[in-house]
């Protein structure tokens, strides 16, 4: 079983704060790293697909970076808004398999 | 497209009962998977399929069976329900097994086993 870890487990910030979380994954046999956004009572929705070392992706106020050599990815949210409150999941795909291994997620709460 | 659909949305079972959770996708996706989500934990893979007629075990397969007779459908069977199987179950699919693309998730089935 592959080890995919996310930190912190939860985060409470004020509206307007910028924040970031970490996803750590095995540095060998890397194929792809996915970030998902998961709102309460809904299903996970894809944010980013990252495949190359040094990749940087951006969608509005949310961005992500990837370091495959050291096995980590950062997700950044600039100027957090209450609607950003959700659990953010990362999922690692290795070259050995088509399946994904998910981290336990970081739950973000943004207070108005 | 309806995307990935799951039925039922909610289910309560007694210990020892069996049931099938249904999952269907209308996107002609090759890869389909079942996850369970427990409090404080992420998604754990139960079973997956890389195409019609082909299934394999994930991290937590015990107590569950799957089959993939068509591209569209991927039902999950609980053989003899146990309280430890109380969870939220998500079905997901993606276009090709070897693709780096993300998965599309269904709305989930919340199962309680008494």
Tab-separated table of N, CA, C and O in Angstrom, chain A residues 10-97:
chain	number	residue	atom	x	y	z
A	10	UNK	N	-6.571	19.583	9.367
A	10	UNK	CA	-7.614	20.602	9.269
A	10	UNK	C	-7.005	21.978	9.476
A	10	UNK	O	-5.923	22.111	10.058
A	11	UNK	N	-7.725	22.961	8.994
A	11	UNK	CA	-7.215	24.328	9.006
A	11	UNK	C	-8.398	25.276	9.123
A	11	UNK	O	-9.398	25.117	8.411
A	12	UNK	N	-8.301	26.229	10.057
A	12	UNK	CA	-9.336	27.250	10.201
A	12	UNK	C	-8.683	28.599	9.947
A	12	UNK	O	-7.703	28.937	10.618
A	13	UNK	N	-9.192	29.347	8.977
A	13	UNK	CA	-8.628	30.648	8.656
A	13	UNK	C	-9.740	31.678	8.576
A	13	UNK	O	-10.920	31.337	8.466
A	14	UNK	N	-9.335	32.941	8.591
A	14	UNK	CA	-10.289	34.040	8.431
A	14	UNK	C	-10.400	34.387	6.945
A	14	UNK	O	-9.441	34.207	6.169
A	15	UNK	N	-11.547	34.871	6.589
A	15	UNK	CA	-11.757	35.343	5.209
A	15	UNK	C	-10.650	36.328	4.846
A	15	UNK	O	-10.314	37.225	5.625
A	16	UNK	N	-10.069	36.134	3.673
A	16	UNK	CA	-8.994	37.013	3.227
A	16	UNK	C	-7.604	36.462	3.464
A	16	UNK	O	-6.635	36.918	2.828
A	17	UNK	N	-7.477	35.485	4.381
A	17	UNK	CA	-6.164	34.875	4.630
A	17	UNK	C	-5.754	34.023	3.441
A	17	UNK	O	-6.593	33.457	2.750
A	18	UNK	N	-4.472	33.932	3.233
A	18	UNK	CA	-3.935	32.981	2.263
A	18	UNK	C	-3.437	31.758	3.015
A	18	UNK	O	-2.992	31.864	4.165
A	19	UNK	N	-3.537	30.615	2.386
A	19	UNK	CA	-3.183	29.378	3.080
A	19	UNK	C	-2.582	28.376	2.113
A	19	UNK	O	-2.698	28.527	0.893
A	20	UNK	N	-1.933	27.377	2.668
A	20	UNK	CA	-1.396	26.314	1.817
A	20	UNK	C	-1.365	24.997	2.567
A	20	UNK	O	-1.311	24.963	3.798
A	21	UNK	N	-1.476	23.903	1.812
A	21	UNK	CA	-1.403	22.572	2.382
A	21	UNK	C	-0.424	21.737	1.577
A	21	UNK	O	-0.070	22.091	0.459
A	22	UNK	N	-0.053	20.601	2.189
A	22	UNK	CA	0.967	19.745	1.589
A	22	UNK	C	0.424	18.348	1.332
A	22	UNK	O	-0.361	17.813	2.127
A	23	UNK	N	0.860	17.775	0.235
A	23	UNK	CA	0.616	16.355	-0.071
A	23	UNK	C	1.976	15.712	-0.301
A	23	UNK	O	2.743	16.164	-1.164
A	24	UNK	N	2.277	14.657	0.468
A	24	UNK	CA	3.540	13.910	0.302
A	24	UNK	C	3.246	12.541	-0.282
A	24	UNK	O	2.278	11.887	0.135
A	25	UNK	N	4.080	12.118	-1.202
A	25	UNK	CA	3.848	10.851	-1.892
A	25	UNK	C	5.195	10.196	-2.208
A	25	UNK	O	6.247	10.843	-2.107
A	26	UNK	N	5.189	8.920	-2.620
A	26	UNK	CA	6.459	8.257	-2.953
A	26	UNK	C	7.162	8.982	-4.101
A	26	UNK	O	6.525	9.399	-5.071
A	27	UNK	N	8.482	9.107	-4.004
A	27	UNK	CA	9.232	9.823	-5.041
A	27	UNK	C	9.652	8.906	-6.188
A	27	UNK	O	10.248	9.361	-7.165
A	28	UNK	N	9.335	7.619	-6.093
A	28	UNK	CA	9.676	6.706	-7.184
A	28	UNK	C	8.417	6.307	-7.949
A	28	UNK	O	7.309	6.339	-7.416
A	29	UNK	N	8.609	5.940	-9.207
A	29	UNK	CA	7.501	5.476	-10.063
A	29	UNK	C	6.362	6.478	-10.161
A	29	UNK	O	5.197	6.099	-10.213
A	30	UNK	N	6.691	7.756	-10.207
A	30	UNK	CA	5.651	8.782	-10.284
A	30	UNK	C	5.019	8.786	-11.671
A	30	UNK	O	5.721	8.715	-12.684
A	31	UNK	N	3.678	8.918	-11.709
A	31	UNK	CA	2.978	9.058	-12.986
A	31	UNK	C	2.129	10.325	-13.001
A	31	UNK	O	2.191	11.104	-13.933
A	32	UNK	N	1.333	10.532	-11.973
A	32	UNK	CA	0.471	11.724	-11.923
A	32	UNK	C	0.045	11.991	-10.486
A	32	UNK	O	0.002	11.085	-9.650
A	33	UNK	N	-0.246	13.250	-10.233
A	33	UNK	CA	-0.760	13.678	-8.931
A	33	UNK	C	-2.011	14.509	-9.193
A	33	UNK	O	-1.995	15.427	-10.036
A	34	UNK	N	-3.092	14.158	-8.510
A	34	UNK	CA	-4.349	14.872	-8.694
A	34	UNK	C	-4.738	15.596	-7.420
A	34	UNK	O	-4.522	15.086	-6.318
A	35	UNK	N	-5.341	16.761	-7.577
A	35	UNK	CA	-5.976	17.462	-6.473
A	35	UNK	C	-7.476	17.514	-6.734
A	35	UNK	O	-7.912	17.822	-7.846
A	36	UNK	N	-8.249	17.211	-5.672
A	36	UNK	CA	-9.705	17.259	-5.742
A	36	UNK	C	-10.218	18.185	-4.645
A	36	UNK	O	-9.637	18.272	-3.559
A	37	UNK	N	-11.343	18.787	-4.926
A	37	UNK	CA	-12.058	19.602	-3.943
A	37	UNK	C	-13.345	18.862	-3.584
A	37	UNK	O	-14.101	18.456	-4.483
A	38	UNK	N	-13.609	18.730	-2.290
A	38	UNK	CA	-14.729	17.914	-1.858
A	38	UNK	C	-15.542	18.687	-0.844
A	38	UNK	O	-15.144	18.830	0.315
A	39	UNK	N	-16.714	19.167	-1.288
A	39	UNK	CA	-17.610	19.897	-0.397
A	39	UNK	C	-18.509	18.914	0.344
A	39	UNK	O	-18.853	17.849	-0.188
A	40	UNK	N	-18.901	19.298	1.537
A	40	UNK	CA	-19.760	18.463	2.373
A	40	UNK	C	-21.024	18.087	1.613
A	40	UNK	O	-21.621	18.926	0.932
A	41	UNK	N	-21.396	16.831	1.704
A	41	UNK	CA	-22.612	16.272	1.093
A	41	UNK	C	-22.558	16.247	-0.437
A	41	UNK	O	-23.586	16.031	-1.089
A	42	UNK	N	-21.391	16.465	-0.987
A	42	UNK	CA	-21.238	16.349	-2.443
A	42	UNK	C	-20.168	15.309	-2.744
A	42	UNK	O	-19.640	14.666	-1.839
A	43	UNK	N	-19.853	15.133	-4.020
A	43	UNK	CA	-18.797	14.196	-4.396
A	43	UNK	C	-17.550	14.989	-4.798
A	43	UNK	O	-17.635	16.157	-5.161
A	44	UNK	N	-16.375	14.345	-4.701
A	44	UNK	CA	-15.130	15.053	-5.051
A	44	UNK	C	-15.139	15.529	-6.502
A	44	UNK	O	-15.613	14.829	-7.391
A	45	UNK	N	-14.587	16.731	-6.700
A	45	UNK	CA	-14.456	17.277	-8.044
A	45	UNK	C	-12.995	17.616	-8.316
A	45	UNK	O	-12.312	18.155	-7.456
A	46	UNK	N	-12.552	17.316	-9.520
A	46	UNK	CA	-11.148	17.510	-9.851
A	46	UNK	C	-10.783	18.992	-9.920
A	46	UNK	O	-11.531	19.810	-10.451
A	47	UNK	N	-9.618	19.316	-9.340
A	47	UNK	CA	-9.041	20.657	-9.458
A	47	UNK	C	-7.895	20.647	-10.473
A	47	UNK	O	-7.891	21.435	-11.406
A	48	UNK	N	-6.903	19.799	-10.230
A	48	UNK	CA	-5.710	19.804	-11.068
A	48	UNK	C	-5.224	18.384	-11.346
A	48	UNK	O	-5.354	17.508	-10.500
A	49	UNK	N	-4.636	18.234	-12.548
A	49	UNK	CA	-3.848	17.057	-12.888
A	49	UNK	C	-2.424	17.535	-13.068
A	49	UNK	O	-2.175	18.467	-13.848
A	50	UNK	N	-1.480	16.906	-12.382
A	50	UNK	CA	-0.089	17.340	-12.462
A	50	UNK	C	0.760	16.136	-12.834
A	50	UNK	O	0.662	15.086	-12.187
A	51	UNK	N	1.571	16.296	-13.867
A	51	UNK	CA	2.307	15.142	-14.368
A	51	UNK	C	3.813	15.356	-14.463
A	51	UNK	O	4.568	14.395	-14.537
A	52	UNK	N	4.269	16.610	-14.492
A	52	UNK	CA	5.692	16.867	-14.708
A	52	UNK	C	6.319	17.538	-13.504
A	52	UNK	O	5.712	18.444	-12.913
A	53	UNK	N	7.540	17.156	-13.180
A	53	UNK	CA	8.261	17.807	-12.092
A	53	UNK	C	8.363	19.307	-12.381
A	53	UNK	O	8.713	19.711	-13.498
A	54	UNK	N	8.029	20.118	-11.391
A	54	UNK	CA	8.066	21.558	-11.580
A	54	UNK	C	6.768	22.150	-12.095
A	54	UNK	O	6.644	23.374	-12.218
A	55	UNK	N	5.780	21.276	-12.390
A	55	UNK	CA	4.464	21.748	-12.847
A	55	UNK	C	3.913	22.787	-11.872
A	55	UNK	O	4.030	22.637	-10.656
A	56	UNK	N	3.295	23.813	-12.432
A	56	UNK	CA	2.517	24.756	-11.636
A	56	UNK	C	1.185	24.928	-12.346
A	56	UNK	O	1.144	25.186	-13.542
A	57	UNK	N	0.089	24.752	-11.594
A	57	UNK	CA	-1.240	24.913	-12.180
A	57	UNK	C	-1.992	25.975	-11.381
A	57	UNK	O	-1.774	26.143	-10.191
A	58	UNK	N	-2.903	26.672	-12.074
A	58	UNK	CA	-3.651	27.733	-11.411
A	58	UNK	C	-5.081	27.741	-11.919
A	58	UNK	O	-5.334	27.588	-13.113
A	59	UNK	N	-6.009	27.938	-10.970
A	59	UNK	CA	-7.422	28.098	-11.320
A	59	UNK	C	-7.978	29.159	-10.394
A	59	UNK	O	-8.241	28.907	-9.217
A	60	UNK	N	-8.097	30.379	-10.908
A	60	UNK	CA	-8.588	31.478	-10.073
A	60	UNK	C	-7.614	31.776	-8.948
A	60	UNK	O	-6.439	32.041	-9.183
A	61	UNK	N	-8.084	31.675	-7.698
A	61	UNK	CA	-7.233	31.965	-6.531
A	61	UNK	C	-6.495	30.725	-6.027
A	61	UNK	O	-5.763	30.813	-5.051
A	62	UNK	N	-6.712	29.601	-6.652
A	62	UNK	CA	-6.105	28.347	-6.208
A	62	UNK	C	-4.987	27.960	-7.176
A	62	UNK	O	-5.177	28.011	-8.390
A	63	UNK	N	-3.849	27.585	-6.610
A	63	UNK	CA	-2.730	27.130	-7.435
A	63	UNK	C	-2.055	25.949	-6.765
A	63	UNK	O	-2.253	25.694	-5.566
A	64	UNK	N	-1.271	25.210	-7.556
A	64	UNK	CA	-0.585	24.039	-7.030
A	64	UNK	C	0.770	23.912	-7.694
A	64	UNK	O	0.952	24.307	-8.846
A	65	UNK	N	1.711	23.368	-6.924
A	65	UNK	CA	3.041	23.091	-7.455
A	65	UNK	C	3.382	21.627	-7.219
A	65	UNK	O	2.775	20.977	-6.363
A	66	UNK	N	4.361	21.140	-7.962
A	66	UNK	CA	4.709	19.722	-7.901
A	66	UNK	C	6.212	19.538	-7.894
A	66	UNK	O	6.920	20.111	-8.730
A	67	UNK	N	6.692	18.706	-6.948
A	67	UNK	CA	8.095	18.304	-6.907
A	67	UNK	C	8.124	16.784	-6.833
A	67	UNK	O	7.911	16.196	-5.777
A	68	UNK	N	8.355	16.147	-7.979
A	68	UNK	CA	8.317	14.674	-8.023
A	68	UNK	C	9.599	14.067	-7.466
A	68	UNK	O	9.583	12.932	-6.992
A	69	UNK	N	10.694	14.824	-7.524
A	69	UNK	CA	11.967	14.257	-7.060
A	69	UNK	C	11.976	14.072	-5.545
A	69	UNK	O	12.547	13.110	-5.025
A	70	UNK	N	11.343	15.008	-4.836
A	70	UNK	CA	11.283	14.900	-3.375
A	70	UNK	C	9.930	14.403	-2.896
A	70	UNK	O	9.740	14.172	-1.707
A	71	UNK	N	8.987	14.259	-3.793
A	71	UNK	CA	7.709	13.640	-3.462
A	71	UNK	C	6.764	14.534	-2.678
A	71	UNK	O	6.241	14.119	-1.631
A	72	UNK	N	6.512	15.758	-3.176
A	72	UNK	CA	5.507	16.574	-2.515
A	72	UNK	C	4.858	17.520	-3.509
A	72	UNK	O	5.422	17.868	-4.552
A	73	UNK	N	3.648	17.948	-3.142
A	73	UNK	CA	2.907	18.953	-3.890
A	73	UNK	C	2.269	19.912	-2.889
A	73	UNK	O	1.831	19.487	-1.810
A	74	UNK	N	2.271	21.192	-3.230
A	74	UNK	CA	1.627	22.193	-2.401
A	74	UNK	C	0.380	22.722	-3.114
A	74	UNK	O	0.393	22.931	-4.327
A	75	UNK	N	-0.677	22.940	-2.348
A	75	UNK	CA	-1.865	23.619	-2.849
A	75	UNK	C	-1.979	24.943	-2.109
A	75	UNK	O	-1.917	24.977	-0.874
A	76	UNK	N	-2.112	26.044	-2.866
A	76	UNK	CA	-2.192	27.378	-2.279
A	76	UNK	C	-3.562	27.984	-2.566
A	76	UNK	O	-4.087	27.842	-3.666
A	77	UNK	N	-4.131	28.656	-1.585
A	77	UNK	CA	-5.344	29.438	-1.811
A	77	UNK	C	-5.055	30.860	-1.370
A	77	UNK	O	-4.719	31.112	-0.210
A	78	UNK	N	-5.207	31.783	-2.298
A	78	UNK	CA	-4.918	33.188	-2.029
A	78	UNK	C	-6.211	33.903	-1.673
A	78	UNK	O	-7.213	33.777	-2.381
A	79	UNK	N	-6.201	34.643	-0.569
A	79	UNK	CA	-7.394	35.398	-0.192
A	79	UNK	C	-8.618	34.500	0.001
A	79	UNK	O	-9.630	34.649	-0.677
A	80	UNK	N	-8.533	33.575	0.943
A	80	UNK	CA	-9.596	32.573	1.150
A	80	UNK	C	-10.966	33.213	1.332
A	80	UNK	O	-11.100	34.251	1.995
A	81	UNK	N	-11.964	32.581	0.773
A	81	UNK	CA	-13.361	33.003	0.899
A	81	UNK	C	-14.151	31.875	1.556
A	81	UNK	O	-13.770	30.707	1.466
A	82	UNK	N	-15.276	32.199	2.215
A	82	UNK	CA	-16.073	31.136	2.852
A	82	UNK	C	-16.430	30.001	1.900
A	82	UNK	O	-16.500	28.841	2.322
A	83	UNK	N	-16.632	30.334	0.628
A	83	UNK	CA	-16.991	29.283	-0.335
A	83	UNK	C	-15.824	28.338	-0.650
A	83	UNK	O	-16.013	27.312	-1.308
A	84	UNK	N	-14.617	28.674	-0.177
A	84	UNK	CA	-13.480	27.763	-0.333
A	84	UNK	C	-13.502	26.652	0.717
A	84	UNK	O	-12.697	25.714	0.641
A	85	UNK	N	-14.381	26.774	1.702
A	85	UNK	CA	-14.469	25.758	2.754
A	85	UNK	C	-14.820	24.415	2.138
A	85	UNK	O	-15.845	24.261	1.464
A	86	UNK	N	-13.953	23.440	2.339
A	86	UNK	CA	-14.114	22.109	1.747
A	86	UNK	C	-12.960	21.242	2.235
A	86	UNK	O	-12.048	21.725	2.909
A	87	UNK	N	-13.020	19.966	1.870
A	87	UNK	CA	-11.871	19.085	2.071
A	87	UNK	C	-11.125	18.974	0.760
A	87	UNK	O	-11.737	18.766	-0.296
A	88	UNK	N	-9.816	19.126	0.818
A	88	UNK	CA	-8.977	19.061	-0.376
A	88	UNK	C	-8.185	17.752	-0.324
A	88	UNK	O	-7.431	17.507	0.618
A	89	UNK	N	-8.399	16.939	-1.341
A	89	UNK	CA	-7.775	15.618	-1.415
A	89	UNK	C	-6.701	15.613	-2.485
A	89	UNK	O	-6.883	16.205	-3.549
A	90	UNK	N	-5.609	14.904	-2.203
A	90	UNK	CA	-4.668	14.624	-3.277
A	90	UNK	C	-4.689	13.116	-3.538
A	90	UNK	O	-5.017	12.320	-2.651
A	91	UNK	N	-4.359	12.745	-4.766
A	91	UNK	CA	-4.347	11.334	-5.161
A	91	UNK	C	-3.118	11.081	-6.027
A	91	UNK	O	-2.860	11.820	-6.976
A	92	UNK	N	-2.383	10.030	-5.685
A	92	UNK	CA	-1.132	9.693	-6.364
A	92	UNK	C	-1.345	8.505	-7.287
A	92	UNK	O	-1.979	7.514	-6.909
A	93	UNK	N	-0.833	8.630	-8.509
A	93	UNK	CA	-0.842	7.506	-9.447
A	93	UNK	C	0.597	7.129	-9.731
A	93	UNK	O	1.413	7.990	-10.089
A	94	UNK	N	0.913	5.838	-9.614
A	94	UNK	CA	2.262	5.389	-9.952
A	94	UNK	C	2.255	4.779	-11.352
A	94	UNK	O	1.205	4.468	-11.909
A	95	UNK	N	3.456	4.611	-11.904
A	95	UNK	CA	3.568	4.045	-13.246
A	95	UNK	C	3.220	2.563	-13.258
A	95	UNK	O	2.978	1.988	-14.291
A	96	UNK	N	3.177	1.952	-12.078
A	96	UNK	CA	2.927	0.511	-12.013
A	96	UNK	C	1.455	0.153	-12.152
A	96	UNK	O	1.119	-0.983	-12.398
A	97	UNK	N	0.584	1.116	-11.932
A	97	UNK	CA	-0.834	0.776	-11.856
A	97	UNK	C	-1.686	1.926	-12.357
A	97	UNK	O	-1.275	3.075	-12.326
